PDB file of C-alpha atoms in Angstrom:
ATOM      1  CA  UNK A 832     142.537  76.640-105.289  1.00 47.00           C
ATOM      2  CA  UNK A 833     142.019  73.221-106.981  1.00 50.00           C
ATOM      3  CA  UNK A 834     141.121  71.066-103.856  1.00 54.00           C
ATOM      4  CA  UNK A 835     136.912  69.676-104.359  1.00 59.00           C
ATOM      5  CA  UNK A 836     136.976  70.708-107.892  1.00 66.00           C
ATOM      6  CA  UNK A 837     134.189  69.119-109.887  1.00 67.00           C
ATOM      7  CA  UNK A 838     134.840  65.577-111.408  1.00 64.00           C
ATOM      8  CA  UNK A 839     134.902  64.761-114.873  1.00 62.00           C
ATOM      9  CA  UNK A 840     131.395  62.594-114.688  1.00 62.00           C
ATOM     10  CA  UNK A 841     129.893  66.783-113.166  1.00 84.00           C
ATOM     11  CA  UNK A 842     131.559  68.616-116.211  1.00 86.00           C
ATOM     12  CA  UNK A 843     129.199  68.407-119.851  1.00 86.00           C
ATOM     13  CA  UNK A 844     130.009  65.643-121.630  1.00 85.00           C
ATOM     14  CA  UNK A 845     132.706  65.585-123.894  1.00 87.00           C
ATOM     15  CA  UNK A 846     135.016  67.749-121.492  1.00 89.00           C
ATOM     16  CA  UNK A 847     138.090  67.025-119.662  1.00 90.00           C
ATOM     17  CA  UNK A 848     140.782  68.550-117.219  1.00 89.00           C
ATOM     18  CA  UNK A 849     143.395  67.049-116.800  1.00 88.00           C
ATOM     19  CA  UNK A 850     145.957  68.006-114.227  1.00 85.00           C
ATOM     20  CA  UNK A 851     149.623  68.120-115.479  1.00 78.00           C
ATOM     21  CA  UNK A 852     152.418  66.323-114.014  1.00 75.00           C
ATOM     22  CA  UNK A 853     153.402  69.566-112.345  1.00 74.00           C
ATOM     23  CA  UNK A 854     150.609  70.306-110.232  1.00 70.00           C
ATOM     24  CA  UNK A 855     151.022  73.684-111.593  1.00 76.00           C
ATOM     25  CA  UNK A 856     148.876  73.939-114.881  1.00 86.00           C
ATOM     26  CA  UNK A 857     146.127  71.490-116.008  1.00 91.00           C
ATOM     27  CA  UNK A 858     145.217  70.367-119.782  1.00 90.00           C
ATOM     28  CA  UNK A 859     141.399  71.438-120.830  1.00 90.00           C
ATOM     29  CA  UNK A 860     139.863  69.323-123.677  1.00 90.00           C
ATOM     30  CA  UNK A 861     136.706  70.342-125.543  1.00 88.00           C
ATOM     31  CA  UNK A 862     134.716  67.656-127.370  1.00 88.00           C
ATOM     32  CA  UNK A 863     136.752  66.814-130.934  1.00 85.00           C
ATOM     33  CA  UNK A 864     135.629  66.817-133.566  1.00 87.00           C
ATOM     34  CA  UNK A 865     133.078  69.426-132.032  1.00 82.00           C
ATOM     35  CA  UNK A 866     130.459  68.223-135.151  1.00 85.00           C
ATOM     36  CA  UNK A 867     130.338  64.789-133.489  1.00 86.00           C
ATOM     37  CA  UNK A 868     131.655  61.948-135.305  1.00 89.00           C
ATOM     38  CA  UNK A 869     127.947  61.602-136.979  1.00 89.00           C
ATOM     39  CA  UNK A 870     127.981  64.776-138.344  1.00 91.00           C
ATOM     40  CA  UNK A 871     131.653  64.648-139.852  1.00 90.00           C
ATOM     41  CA  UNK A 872     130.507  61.827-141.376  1.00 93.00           C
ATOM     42  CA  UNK A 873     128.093  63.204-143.711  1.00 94.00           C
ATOM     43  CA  UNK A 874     129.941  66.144-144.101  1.00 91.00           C
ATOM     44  CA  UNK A 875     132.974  63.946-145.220  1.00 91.00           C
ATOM     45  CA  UNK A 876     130.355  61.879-147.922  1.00 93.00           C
ATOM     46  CA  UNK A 877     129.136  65.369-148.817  1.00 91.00           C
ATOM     47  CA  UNK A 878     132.671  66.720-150.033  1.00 89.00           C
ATOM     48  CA  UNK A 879     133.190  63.572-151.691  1.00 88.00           C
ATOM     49  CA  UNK A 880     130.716  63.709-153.867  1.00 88.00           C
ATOM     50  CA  UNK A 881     130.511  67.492-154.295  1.00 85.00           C
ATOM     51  CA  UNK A 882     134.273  67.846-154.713  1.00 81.00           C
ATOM     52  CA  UNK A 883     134.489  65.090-157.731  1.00 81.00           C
ATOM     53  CA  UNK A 884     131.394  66.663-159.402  1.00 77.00           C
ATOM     54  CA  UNK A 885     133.096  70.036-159.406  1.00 75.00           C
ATOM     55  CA  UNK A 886     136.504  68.412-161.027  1.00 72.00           C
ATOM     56  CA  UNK A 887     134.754  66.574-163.399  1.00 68.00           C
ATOM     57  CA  UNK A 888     132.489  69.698-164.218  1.00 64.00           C
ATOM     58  CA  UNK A 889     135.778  71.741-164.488  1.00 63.00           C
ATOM     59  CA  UNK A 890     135.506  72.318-168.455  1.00 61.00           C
ATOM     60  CA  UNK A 891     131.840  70.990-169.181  1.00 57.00           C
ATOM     61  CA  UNK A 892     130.625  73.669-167.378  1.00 54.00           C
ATOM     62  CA  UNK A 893     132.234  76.299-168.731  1.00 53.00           C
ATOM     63  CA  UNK A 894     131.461  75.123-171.970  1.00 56.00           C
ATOM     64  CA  UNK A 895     128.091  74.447-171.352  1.00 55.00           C
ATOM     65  CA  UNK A 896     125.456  76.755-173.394  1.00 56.00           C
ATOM     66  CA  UNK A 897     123.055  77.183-170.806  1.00 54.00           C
ATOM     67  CA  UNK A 898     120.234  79.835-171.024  1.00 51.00           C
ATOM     68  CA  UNK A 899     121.283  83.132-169.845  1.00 56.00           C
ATOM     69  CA  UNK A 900     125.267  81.756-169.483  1.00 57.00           C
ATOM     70  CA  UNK A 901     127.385  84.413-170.334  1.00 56.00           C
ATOM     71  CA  UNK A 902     129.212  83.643-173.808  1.00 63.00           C
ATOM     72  CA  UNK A 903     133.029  85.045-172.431  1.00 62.00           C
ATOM     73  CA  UNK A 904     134.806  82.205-170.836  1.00 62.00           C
ATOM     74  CA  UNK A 905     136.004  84.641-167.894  1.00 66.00           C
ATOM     75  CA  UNK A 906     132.743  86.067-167.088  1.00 63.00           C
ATOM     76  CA  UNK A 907     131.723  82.442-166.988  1.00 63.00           C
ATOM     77  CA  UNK A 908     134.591  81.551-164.296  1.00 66.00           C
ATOM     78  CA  UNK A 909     133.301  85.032-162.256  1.00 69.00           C
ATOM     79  CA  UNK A 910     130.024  83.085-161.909  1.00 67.00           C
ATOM     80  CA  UNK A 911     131.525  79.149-161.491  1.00 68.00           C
ATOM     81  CA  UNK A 912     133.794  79.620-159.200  1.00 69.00           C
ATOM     82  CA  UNK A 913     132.164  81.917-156.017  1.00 73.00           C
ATOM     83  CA  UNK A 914     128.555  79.764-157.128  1.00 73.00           C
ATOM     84  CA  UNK A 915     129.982  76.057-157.059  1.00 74.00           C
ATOM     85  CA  UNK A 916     133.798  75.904-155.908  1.00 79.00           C
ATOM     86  CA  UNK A 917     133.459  78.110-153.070  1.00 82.00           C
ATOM     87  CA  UNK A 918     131.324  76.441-151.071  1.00 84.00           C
ATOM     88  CA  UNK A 919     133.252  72.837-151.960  1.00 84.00           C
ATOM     89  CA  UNK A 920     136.345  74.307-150.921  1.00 87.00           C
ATOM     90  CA  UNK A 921     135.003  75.849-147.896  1.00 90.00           C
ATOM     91  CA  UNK A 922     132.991  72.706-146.135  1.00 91.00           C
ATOM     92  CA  UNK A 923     135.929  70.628-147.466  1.00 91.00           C
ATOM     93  CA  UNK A 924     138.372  72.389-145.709  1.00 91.00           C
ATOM     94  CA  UNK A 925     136.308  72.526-142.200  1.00 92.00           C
ATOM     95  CA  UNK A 926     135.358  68.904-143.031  1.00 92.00           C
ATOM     96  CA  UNK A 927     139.323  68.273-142.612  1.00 90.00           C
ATOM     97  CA  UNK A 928     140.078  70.483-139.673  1.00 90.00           C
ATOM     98  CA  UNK A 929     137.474  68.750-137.861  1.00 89.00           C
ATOM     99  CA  UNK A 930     138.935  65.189-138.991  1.00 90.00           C
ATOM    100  CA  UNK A 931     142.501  66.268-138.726  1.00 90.00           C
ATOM    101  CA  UNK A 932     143.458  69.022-135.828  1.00 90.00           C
ATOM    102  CA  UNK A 933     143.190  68.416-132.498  1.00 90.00           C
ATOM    103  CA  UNK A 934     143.393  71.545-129.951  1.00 90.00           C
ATOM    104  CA  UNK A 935     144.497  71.562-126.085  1.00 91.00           C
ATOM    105  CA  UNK A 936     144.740  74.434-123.800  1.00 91.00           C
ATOM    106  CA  UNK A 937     146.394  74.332-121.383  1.00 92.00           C
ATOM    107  CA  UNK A 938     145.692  76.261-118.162  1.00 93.00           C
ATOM    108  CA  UNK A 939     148.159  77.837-115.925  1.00 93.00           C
ATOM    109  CA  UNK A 940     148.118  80.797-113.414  1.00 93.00           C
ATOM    110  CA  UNK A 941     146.245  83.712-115.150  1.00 93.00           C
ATOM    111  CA  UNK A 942     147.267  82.719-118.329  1.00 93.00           C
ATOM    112  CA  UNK A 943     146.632  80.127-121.101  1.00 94.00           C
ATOM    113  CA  UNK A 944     148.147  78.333-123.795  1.00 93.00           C
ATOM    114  CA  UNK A 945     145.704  76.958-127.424  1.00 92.00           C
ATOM    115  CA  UNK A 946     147.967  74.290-128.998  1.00 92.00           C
ATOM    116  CA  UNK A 947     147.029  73.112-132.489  1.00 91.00           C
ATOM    117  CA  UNK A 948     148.596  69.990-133.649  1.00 91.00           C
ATOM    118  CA  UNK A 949     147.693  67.975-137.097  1.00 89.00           C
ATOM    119  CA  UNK A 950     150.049  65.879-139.420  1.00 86.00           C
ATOM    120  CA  UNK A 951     152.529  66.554-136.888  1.00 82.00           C
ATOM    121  CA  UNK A 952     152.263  70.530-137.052  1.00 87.00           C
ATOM    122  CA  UNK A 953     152.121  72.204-134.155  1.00 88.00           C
ATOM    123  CA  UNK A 954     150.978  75.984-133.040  1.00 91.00           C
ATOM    124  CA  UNK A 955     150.517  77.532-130.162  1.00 91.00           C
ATOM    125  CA  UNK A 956     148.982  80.529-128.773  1.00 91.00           C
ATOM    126  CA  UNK A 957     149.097  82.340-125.759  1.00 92.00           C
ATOM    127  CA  UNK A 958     146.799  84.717-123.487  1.00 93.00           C
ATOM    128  CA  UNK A 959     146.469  86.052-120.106  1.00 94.00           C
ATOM    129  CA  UNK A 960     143.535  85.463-118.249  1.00 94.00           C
ATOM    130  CA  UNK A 961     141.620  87.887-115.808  1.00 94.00           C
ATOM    131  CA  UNK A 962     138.400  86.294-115.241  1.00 95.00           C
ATOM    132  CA  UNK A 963     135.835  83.526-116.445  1.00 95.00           C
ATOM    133  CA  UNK A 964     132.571  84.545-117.119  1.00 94.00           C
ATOM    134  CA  UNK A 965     129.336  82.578-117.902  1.00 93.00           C
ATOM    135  CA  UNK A 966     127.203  84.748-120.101  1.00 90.00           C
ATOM    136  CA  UNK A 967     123.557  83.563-119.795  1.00 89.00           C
ATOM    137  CA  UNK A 968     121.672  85.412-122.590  1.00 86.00           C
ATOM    138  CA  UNK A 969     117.659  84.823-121.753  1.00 86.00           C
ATOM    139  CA  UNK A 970     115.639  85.086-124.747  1.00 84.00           C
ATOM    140  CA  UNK A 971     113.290  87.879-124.872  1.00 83.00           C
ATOM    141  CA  UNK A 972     110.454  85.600-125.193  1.00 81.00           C
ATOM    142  CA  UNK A 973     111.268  83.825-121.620  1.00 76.00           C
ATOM    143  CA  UNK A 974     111.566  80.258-123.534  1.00 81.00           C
ATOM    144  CA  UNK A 975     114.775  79.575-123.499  1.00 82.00           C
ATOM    145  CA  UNK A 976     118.640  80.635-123.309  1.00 85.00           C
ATOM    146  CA  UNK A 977     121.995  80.873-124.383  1.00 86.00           C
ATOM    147  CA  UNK A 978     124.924  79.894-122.331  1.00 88.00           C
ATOM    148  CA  UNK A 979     128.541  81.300-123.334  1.00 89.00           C
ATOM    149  CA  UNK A 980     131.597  80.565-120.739  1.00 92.00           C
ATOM    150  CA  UNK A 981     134.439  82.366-122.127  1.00 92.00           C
ATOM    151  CA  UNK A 982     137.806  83.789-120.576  1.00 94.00           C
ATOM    152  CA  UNK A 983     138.202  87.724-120.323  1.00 94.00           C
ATOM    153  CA  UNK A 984     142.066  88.785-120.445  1.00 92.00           C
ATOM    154  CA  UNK A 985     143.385  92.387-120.643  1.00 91.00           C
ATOM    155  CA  UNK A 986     141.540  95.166-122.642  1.00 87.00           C
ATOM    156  CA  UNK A 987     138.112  92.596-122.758  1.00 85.00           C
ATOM    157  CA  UNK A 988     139.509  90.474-124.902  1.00 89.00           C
ATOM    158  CA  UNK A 989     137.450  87.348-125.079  1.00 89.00           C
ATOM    159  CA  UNK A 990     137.941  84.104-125.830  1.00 89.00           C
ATOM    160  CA  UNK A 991     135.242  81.539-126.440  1.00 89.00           C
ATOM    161  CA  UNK A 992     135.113  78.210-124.385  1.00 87.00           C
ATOM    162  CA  UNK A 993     131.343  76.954-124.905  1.00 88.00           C
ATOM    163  CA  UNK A 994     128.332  78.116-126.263  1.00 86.00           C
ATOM    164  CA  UNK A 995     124.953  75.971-126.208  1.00 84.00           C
ATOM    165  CA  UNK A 996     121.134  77.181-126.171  1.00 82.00           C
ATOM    166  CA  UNK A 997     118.535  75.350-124.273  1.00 78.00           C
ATOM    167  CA  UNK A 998     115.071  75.639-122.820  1.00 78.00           C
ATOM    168  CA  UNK A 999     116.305  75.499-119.241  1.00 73.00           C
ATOM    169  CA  UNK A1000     115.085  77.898-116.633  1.00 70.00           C
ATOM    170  CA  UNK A1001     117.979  77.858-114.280  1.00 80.00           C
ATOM    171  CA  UNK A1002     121.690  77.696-115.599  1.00 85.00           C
ATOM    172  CA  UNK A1003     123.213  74.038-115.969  1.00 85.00           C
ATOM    173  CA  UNK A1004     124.915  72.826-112.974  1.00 88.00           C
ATOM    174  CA  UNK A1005     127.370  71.321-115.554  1.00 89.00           C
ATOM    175  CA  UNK A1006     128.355  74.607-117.089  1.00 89.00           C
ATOM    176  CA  UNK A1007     128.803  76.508-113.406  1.00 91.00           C
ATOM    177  CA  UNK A1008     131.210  73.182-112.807  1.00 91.00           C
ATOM    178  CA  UNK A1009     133.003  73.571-115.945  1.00 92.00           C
ATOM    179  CA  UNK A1010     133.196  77.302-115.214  1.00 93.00           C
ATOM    180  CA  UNK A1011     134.052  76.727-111.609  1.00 93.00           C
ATOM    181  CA  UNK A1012     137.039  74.441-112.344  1.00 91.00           C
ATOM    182  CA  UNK A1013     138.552  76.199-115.424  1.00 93.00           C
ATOM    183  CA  UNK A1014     138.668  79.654-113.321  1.00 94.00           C
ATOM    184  CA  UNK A1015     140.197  77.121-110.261  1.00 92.00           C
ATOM    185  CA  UNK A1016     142.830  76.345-112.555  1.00 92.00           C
ATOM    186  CA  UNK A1017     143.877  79.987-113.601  1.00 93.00           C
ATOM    187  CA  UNK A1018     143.818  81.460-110.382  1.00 93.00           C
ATOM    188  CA  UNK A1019     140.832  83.793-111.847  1.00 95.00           C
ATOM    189  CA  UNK A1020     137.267  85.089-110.411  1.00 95.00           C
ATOM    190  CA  UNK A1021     134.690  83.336-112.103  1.00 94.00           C
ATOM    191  CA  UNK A1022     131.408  85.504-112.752  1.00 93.00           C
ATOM    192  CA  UNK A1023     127.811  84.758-114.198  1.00 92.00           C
ATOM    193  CA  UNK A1024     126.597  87.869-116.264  1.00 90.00           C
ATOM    194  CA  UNK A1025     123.045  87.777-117.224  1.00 88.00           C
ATOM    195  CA  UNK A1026     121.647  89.335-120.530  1.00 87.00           C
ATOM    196  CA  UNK A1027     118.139  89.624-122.625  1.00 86.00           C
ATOM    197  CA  UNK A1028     119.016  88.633-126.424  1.00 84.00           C
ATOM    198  CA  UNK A1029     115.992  88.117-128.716  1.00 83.00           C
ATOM    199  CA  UNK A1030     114.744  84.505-129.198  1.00 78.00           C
ATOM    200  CA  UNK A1031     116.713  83.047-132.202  1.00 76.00           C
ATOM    201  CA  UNK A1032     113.513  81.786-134.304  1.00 68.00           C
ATOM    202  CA  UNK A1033     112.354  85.490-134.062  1.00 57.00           C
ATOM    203  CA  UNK A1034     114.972  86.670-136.017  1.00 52.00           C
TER     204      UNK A1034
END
């Protein structure tokens, strides 16, 4: 099942199989961080900033007599807290997952295994596998579409793999190779399923 399998330099960029020592199961490695180093960036700079604001707004804000600011210090938290901390605690903490964990699934015979590692933590989780499908979702507009490979175990539960809209016409030869190889490696049919979904600017 894994003899003329695509090469790396045919799969999109940023993705890797790896065959295991084994010759059994294979390691499959998304992009990481999946932001792009670029991105993180800013998004690191961001939480900087935003984060020491909010510590060193901590008590002026709550103290501050602004027009309309409720005069109860707890009403004023109810307000601070989901309006400014929320969000800095939220992009902070994908900020660091994107920085710090690193994911690897590994792909065996119907069945695959996510493993999380970061500050030398580890977790793993498991699924079967019954088939890999490429969902092509073509606008309703006919300018574009959306490509989603995902895995399909038992009772249609889905798993994710990729997910990228374009203006192509035809689907990318690189995502039928990454499709094609990933289903080689789990012993799985792999199968393109083709959709309408409304254009996303018409939303």
């Amino acid at each position: 099942m894994t003899d003329h399998l695509p090469t790396e330099a045919a799969l999109p960029r940023g993705y890797r199989i790896i065959p295991a020592a084994d010759g059994v199961s294979a390691e499959f490695r998304r992009p990481q961080p999946s932001w792009g180093w670029g991105v993180v960036a800013v998004a690191t700079l961001w939480c900087l900033i935003w984060d020491v604001a909010l510590l060193a707004s901590a008590d002026i804000g709550l103290r501050m007599n602004w027009s309309g600011w409720p005069e109860d210090p707890a009403a004023r938290w109810l307000i601070f807290v989901p309006v400014f901390w929320a969000p800095g605690i939220a992009i902070t903490a994908m900020t660091l997952s994107q920085v710090l964990v690193r994911e690897v699934w590994v792909l065996g015979r119907g069945h695959v295994t996510r493993r999380y590692r970061a500050l030398g933590l580890s977790l793993h989780r498991n699924a079967d596998v019954m088939t890999v499908e490429v969902v092509r979702g073509v606008w309703n507009t006919g300018r574009g579409a959306k490509e989603t490979l995902r895995l399909v175990g038992p009772s249609n539960r889905v798993i994710d793999l990729r997910q990228e809209e374009h203006q192509s016409v035809a689907i990318p030869a690189e995502v039928i190779a990454l499709a094609t190889a990933v289903a080689a490696h789990l012993v799985v049919p792999m199968r393109v399923v083709e959709t309408v979904i409304r254009e996303p600017s018409s939303d």
